[in-house]
Short mmCIF file of C-alpha atoms in Angstrom, two decimals:
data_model
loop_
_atom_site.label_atom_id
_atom_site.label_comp_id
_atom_site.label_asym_id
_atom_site.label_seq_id
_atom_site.Cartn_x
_atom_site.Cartn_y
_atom_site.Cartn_z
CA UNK S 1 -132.48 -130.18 -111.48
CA UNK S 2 -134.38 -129.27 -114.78
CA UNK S 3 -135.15 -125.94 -113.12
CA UNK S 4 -131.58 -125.17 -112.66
CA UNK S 5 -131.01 -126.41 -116.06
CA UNK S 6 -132.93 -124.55 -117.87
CA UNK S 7 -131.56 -121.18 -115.81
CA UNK S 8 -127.99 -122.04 -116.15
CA UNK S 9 -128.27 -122.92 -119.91
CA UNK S 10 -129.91 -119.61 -120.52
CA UNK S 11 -126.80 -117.93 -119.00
CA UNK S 12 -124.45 -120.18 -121.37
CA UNK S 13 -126.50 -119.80 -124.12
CA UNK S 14 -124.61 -116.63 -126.23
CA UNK S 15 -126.27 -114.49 -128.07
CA UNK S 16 -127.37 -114.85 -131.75
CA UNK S 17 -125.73 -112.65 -134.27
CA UNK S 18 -129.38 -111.84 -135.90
CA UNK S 19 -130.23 -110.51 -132.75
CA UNK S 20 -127.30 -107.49 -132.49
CA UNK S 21 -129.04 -105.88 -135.51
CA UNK S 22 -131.80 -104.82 -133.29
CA UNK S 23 -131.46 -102.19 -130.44
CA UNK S 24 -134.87 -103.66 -128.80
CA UNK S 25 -134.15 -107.16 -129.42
CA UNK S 26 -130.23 -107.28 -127.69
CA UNK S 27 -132.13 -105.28 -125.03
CA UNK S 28 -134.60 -108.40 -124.44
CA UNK S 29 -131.53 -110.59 -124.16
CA UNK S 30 -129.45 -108.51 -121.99
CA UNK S 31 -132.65 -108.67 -119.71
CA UNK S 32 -133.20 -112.16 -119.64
CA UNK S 33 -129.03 -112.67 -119.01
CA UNK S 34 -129.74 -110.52 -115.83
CA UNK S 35 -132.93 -112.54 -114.97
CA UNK S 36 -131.53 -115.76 -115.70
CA UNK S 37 -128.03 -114.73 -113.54
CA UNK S 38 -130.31 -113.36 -110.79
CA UNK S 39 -132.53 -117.11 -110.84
CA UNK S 40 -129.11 -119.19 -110.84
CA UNK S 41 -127.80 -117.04 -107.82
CA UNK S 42 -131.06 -117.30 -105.82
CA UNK S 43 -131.33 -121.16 -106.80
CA UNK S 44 -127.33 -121.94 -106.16
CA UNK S 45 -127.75 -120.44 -102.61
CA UNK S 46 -130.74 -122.52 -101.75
CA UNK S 47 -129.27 -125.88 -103.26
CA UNK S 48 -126.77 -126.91 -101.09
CA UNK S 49 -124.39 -127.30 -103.89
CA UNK S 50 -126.62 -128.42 -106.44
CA UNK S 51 -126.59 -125.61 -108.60
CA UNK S 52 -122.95 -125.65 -108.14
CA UNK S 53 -122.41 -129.15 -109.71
CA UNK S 54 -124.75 -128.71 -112.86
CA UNK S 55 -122.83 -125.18 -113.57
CA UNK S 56 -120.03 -127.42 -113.16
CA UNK S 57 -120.90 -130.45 -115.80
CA UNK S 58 -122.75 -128.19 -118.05
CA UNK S 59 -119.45 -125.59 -118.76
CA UNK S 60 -121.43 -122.78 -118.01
CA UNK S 61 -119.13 -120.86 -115.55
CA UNK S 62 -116.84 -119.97 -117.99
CA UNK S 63 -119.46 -117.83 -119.93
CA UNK S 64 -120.46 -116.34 -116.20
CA UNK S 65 -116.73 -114.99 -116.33
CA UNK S 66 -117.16 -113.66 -119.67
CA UNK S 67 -120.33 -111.37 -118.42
CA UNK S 68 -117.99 -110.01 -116.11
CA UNK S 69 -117.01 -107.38 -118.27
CA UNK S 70 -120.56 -107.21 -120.05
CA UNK S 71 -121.92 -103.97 -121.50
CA UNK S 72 -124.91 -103.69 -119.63
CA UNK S 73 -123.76 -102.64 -115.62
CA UNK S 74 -126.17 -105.06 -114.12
CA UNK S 75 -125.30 -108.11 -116.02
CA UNK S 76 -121.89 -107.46 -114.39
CA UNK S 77 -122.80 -106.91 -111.34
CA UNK S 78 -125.05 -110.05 -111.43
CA UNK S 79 -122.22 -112.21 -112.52
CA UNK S 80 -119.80 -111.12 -110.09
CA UNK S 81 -121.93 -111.87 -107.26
CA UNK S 82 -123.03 -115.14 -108.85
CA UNK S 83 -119.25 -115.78 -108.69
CA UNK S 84 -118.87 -115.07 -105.06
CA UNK S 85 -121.17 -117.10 -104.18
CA UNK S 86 -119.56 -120.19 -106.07
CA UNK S 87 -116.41 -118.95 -104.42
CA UNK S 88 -117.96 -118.98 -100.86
CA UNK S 89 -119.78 -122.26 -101.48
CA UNK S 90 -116.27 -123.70 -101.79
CA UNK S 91 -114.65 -122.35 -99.07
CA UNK S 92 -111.63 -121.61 -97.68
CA UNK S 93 -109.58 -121.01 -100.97
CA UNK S 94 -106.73 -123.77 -100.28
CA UNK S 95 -109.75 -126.28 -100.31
CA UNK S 96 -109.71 -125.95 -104.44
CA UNK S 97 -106.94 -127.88 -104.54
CA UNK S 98 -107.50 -130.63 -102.42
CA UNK S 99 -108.47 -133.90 -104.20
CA UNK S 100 -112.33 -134.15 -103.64
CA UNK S 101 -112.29 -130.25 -105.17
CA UNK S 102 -109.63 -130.38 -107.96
CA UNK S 103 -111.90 -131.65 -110.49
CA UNK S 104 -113.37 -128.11 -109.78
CA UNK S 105 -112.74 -125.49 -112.98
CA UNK S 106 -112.20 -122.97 -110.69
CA UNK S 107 -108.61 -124.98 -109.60
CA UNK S 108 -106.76 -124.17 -112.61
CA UNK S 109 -104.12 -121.17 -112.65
CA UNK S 110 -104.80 -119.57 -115.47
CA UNK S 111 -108.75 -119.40 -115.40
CA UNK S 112 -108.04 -117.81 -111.97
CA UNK S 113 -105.14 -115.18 -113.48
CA UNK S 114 -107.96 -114.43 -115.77
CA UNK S 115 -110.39 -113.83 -113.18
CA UNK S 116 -108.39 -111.83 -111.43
CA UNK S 117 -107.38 -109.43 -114.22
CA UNK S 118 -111.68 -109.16 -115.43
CA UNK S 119 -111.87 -108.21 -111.95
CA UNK S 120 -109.36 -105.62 -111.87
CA UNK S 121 -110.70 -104.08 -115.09
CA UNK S 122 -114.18 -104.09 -113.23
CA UNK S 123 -112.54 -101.83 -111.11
CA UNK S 124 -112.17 -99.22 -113.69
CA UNK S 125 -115.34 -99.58 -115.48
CA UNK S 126 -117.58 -96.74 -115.43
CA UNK S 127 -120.40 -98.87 -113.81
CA UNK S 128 -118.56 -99.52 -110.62
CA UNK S 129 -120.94 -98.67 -107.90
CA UNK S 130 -120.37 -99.64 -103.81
CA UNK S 131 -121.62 -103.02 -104.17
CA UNK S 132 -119.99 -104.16 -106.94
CA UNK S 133 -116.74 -103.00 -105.54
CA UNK S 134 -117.24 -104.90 -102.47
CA UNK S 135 -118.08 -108.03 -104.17
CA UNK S 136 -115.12 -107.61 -106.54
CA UNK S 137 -112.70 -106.66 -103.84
CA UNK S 138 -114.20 -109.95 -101.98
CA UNK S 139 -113.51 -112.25 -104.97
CA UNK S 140 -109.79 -110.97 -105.49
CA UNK S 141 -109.13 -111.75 -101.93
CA UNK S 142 -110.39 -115.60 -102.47
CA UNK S 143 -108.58 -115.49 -106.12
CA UNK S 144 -105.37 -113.95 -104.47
CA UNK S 145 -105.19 -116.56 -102.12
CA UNK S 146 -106.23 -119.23 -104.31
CA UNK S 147 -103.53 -119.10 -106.56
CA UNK S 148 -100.73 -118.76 -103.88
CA UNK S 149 -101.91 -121.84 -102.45
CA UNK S 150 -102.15 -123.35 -105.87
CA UNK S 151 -98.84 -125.26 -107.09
CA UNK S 152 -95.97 -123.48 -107.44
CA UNK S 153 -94.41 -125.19 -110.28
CA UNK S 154 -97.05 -123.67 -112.53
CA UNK S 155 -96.98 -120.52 -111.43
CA UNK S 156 -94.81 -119.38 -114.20
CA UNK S 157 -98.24 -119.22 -116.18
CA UNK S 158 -98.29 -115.77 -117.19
CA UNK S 159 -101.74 -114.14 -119.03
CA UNK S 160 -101.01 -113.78 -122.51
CA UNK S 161 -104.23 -112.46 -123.78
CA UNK S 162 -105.20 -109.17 -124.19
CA UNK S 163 -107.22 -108.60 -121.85
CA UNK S 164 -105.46 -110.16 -119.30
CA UNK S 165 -102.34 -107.89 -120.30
CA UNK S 166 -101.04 -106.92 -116.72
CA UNK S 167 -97.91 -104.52 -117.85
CA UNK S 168 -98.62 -101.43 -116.65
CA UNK S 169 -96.07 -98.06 -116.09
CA UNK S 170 -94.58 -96.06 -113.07
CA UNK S 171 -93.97 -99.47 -111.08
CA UNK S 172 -92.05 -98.84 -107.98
CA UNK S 173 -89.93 -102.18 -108.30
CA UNK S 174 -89.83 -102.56 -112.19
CA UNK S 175 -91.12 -105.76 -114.30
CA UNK S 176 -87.90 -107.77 -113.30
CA UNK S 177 -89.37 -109.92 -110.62
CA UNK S 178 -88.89 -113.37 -110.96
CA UNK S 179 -92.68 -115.58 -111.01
CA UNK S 180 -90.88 -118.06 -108.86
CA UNK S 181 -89.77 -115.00 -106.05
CA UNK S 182 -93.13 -113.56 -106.27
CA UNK S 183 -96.01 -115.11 -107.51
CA UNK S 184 -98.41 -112.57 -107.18
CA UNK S 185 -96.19 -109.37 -108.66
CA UNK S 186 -98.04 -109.28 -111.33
CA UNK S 187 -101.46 -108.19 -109.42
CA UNK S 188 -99.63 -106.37 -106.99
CA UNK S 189 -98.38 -104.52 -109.65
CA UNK S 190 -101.46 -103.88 -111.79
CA UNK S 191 -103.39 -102.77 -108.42
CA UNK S 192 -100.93 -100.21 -107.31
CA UNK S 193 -100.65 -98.87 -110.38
CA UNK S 194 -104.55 -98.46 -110.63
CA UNK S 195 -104.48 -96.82 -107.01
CA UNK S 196 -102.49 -93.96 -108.30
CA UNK S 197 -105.12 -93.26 -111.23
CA UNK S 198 -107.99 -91.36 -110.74
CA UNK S 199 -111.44 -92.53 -109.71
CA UNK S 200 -112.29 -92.59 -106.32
CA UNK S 201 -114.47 -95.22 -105.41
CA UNK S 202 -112.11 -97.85 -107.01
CA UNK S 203 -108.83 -96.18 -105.41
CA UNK S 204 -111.13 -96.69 -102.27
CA UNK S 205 -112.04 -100.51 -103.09
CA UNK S 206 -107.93 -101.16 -104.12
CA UNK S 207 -107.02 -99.86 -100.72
CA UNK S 208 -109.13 -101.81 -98.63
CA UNK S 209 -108.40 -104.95 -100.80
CA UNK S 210 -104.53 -103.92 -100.26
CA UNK S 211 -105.40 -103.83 -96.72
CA UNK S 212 -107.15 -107.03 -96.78
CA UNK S 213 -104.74 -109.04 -98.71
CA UNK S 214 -101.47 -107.80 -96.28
CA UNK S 215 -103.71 -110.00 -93.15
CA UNK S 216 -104.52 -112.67 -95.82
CA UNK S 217 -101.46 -114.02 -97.37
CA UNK S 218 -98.16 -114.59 -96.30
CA UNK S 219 -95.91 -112.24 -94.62
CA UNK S 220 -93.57 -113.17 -97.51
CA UNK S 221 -95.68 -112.25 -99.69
CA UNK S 222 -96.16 -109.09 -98.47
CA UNK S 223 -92.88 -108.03 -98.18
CA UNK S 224 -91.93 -108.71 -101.58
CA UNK S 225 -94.08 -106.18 -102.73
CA UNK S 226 -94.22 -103.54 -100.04
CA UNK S 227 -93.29 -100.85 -102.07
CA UNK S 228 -96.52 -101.28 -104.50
CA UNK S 229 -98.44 -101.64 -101.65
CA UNK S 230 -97.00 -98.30 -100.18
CA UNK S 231 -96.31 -96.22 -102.92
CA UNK S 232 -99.86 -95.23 -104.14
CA UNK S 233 -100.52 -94.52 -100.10
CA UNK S 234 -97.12 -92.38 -99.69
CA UNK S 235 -98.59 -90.33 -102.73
CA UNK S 236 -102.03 -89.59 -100.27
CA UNK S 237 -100.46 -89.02 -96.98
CA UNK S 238 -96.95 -87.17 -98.04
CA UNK S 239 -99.37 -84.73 -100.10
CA UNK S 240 -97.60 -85.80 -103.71
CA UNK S 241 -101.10 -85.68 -104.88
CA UNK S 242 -103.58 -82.77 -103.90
CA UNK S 243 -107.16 -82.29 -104.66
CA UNK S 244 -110.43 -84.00 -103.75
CA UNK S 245 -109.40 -87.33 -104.28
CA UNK S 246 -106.47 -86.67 -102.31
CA UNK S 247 -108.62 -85.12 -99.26
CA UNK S 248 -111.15 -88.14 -99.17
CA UNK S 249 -108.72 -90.65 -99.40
CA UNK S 250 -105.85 -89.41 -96.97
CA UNK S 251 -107.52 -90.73 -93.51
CA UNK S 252 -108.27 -94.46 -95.69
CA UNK S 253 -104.61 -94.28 -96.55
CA UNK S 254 -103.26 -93.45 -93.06
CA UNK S 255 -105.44 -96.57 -91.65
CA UNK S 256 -104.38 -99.11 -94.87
CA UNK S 257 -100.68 -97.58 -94.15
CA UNK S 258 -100.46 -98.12 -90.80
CA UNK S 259 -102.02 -102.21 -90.89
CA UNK S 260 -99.11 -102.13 -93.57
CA UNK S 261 -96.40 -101.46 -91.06
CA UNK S 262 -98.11 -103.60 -87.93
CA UNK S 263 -98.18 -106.38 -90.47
CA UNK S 264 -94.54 -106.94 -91.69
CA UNK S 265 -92.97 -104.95 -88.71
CA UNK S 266 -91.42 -101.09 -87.87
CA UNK S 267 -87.90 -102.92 -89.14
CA UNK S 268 -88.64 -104.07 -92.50
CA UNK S 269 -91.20 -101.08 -92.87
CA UNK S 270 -88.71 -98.53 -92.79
CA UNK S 271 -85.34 -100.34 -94.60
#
């Protein structure tokens, strides 16, 4: 337990202002943020749990969350797979709020709206390699699901901070939706609107989350935001958008478009 102590308190530990004035010095600390997020996911795995529960009384996840969106790409990548692994430790997402896990901070709305929108601007960073998108597509499909299992009374909670600001343009059903109607609009929305934005590898990760999420939640769900889901797919595969994006994505598209359609039916696919 000291061992995972002292690993996880490095991680929460933020780093002195005397230390930004120096190029080499921020460098050593960026390095031993990556080492000590690299230790803590190695340990956590091997720990049945344990490393989970001291994260857990010692506050420290919520500065994992922050390095996130860290400047240095493998920080990020370090934290979002540290993440994951606290997210596959607790299992199927419905289990956060049951009463043995609800003391969890992971079972709170709004730290998981905030997760979810770091995520999303993972997708756009300029670091975003294969892996990373994989693990960040994996931990919006456990956050996704999370909160629609999460209680619905407080799923009003919108993100109010900056950088959880979901409004985004060109959305196919407008910013009217009721929270109640459709809890998840907001992410739907953000993630459609960042599939029809350039960059392909995260147009590529955004699909196969889309696809993903469609045989994960609801069929309710689904339908109350088919056309996000479809629109930045119709652009692809009716040609609205030409060019080598276009070309690599069009046979991803047809596949995510089609699961669309077996999913909520030929009927309500085509009304």
């Amino acid at each position: 337990l000291f061992v995972l102590f002292f690993y996880f308190s490095m991680i929460w530990r933020p780093q002195n202002s005397t230390l930004s004035s120096s190029s080499a010095a921020s460098d050593v600390y960026k390095r031993q943020v990556y080492s000590c997020l690299i230790a803590a996911d190695k340990i956590s795995q091997h720990t049945g749990g344990i490393g989970g529960e001291v994260l857990e009384h010692e506050g420290v996840w919520a500065r994992v969350v922050d390095l996130l969106l860290h400047s240095h790409s493998w920080v990020r990548s370090a934290a979002c797979r540290l993440l994951g692994v606290h997210m596959s430790q607790v299992g199927e997402p419905a289990k956060l709020w049951t009463k043995k896990k609800k003391a969890s901070w992971l079972a709170d709305l709004t730290v998981l709206k905030r997760i979810a929108n770091k995520l999303c601007n993972q997708l756009t960073s300029e670091f975003l390699d294969e892996q990373l998108g994989e693990q960040v597509v994996k931990n919006l499909i456990f956050v996704s699901v999370a909160l629609m299992a999460g209680p619905t009374n407080k799923l009003l909670i919108e993100p109010t901070s900056n950088e959880n600001d979901t409004r985004v343009t060109d959305d196919p059903m407008g910013e009217d939706d009721t929270q109640l109607a459709n809890p998840l609009g907001w992410l739907w929305r953000r993630l459609s609107f960042l599939a029809r934005t350039s960059g392909l590898l995260k147009r590529q990760c955004i699909f196969r989350c889309m696809a993903a999420l469609c045989l994960k939640l609801d069929l309710a769900g689904v339908v109350a935001n088919l056309p996000r889901i479809i629109s930045p797919l119709f652009r692809i595969i009716n040609q609205r958008e030409v060019g080598y994006e276009a070309g690599q994505l069009s046979g991803l598209a047809t596949e995510v478009l089609g699961l669309v359609e077996t999913t909520v039916g030929p009927k309500t696919f085509t009304a």
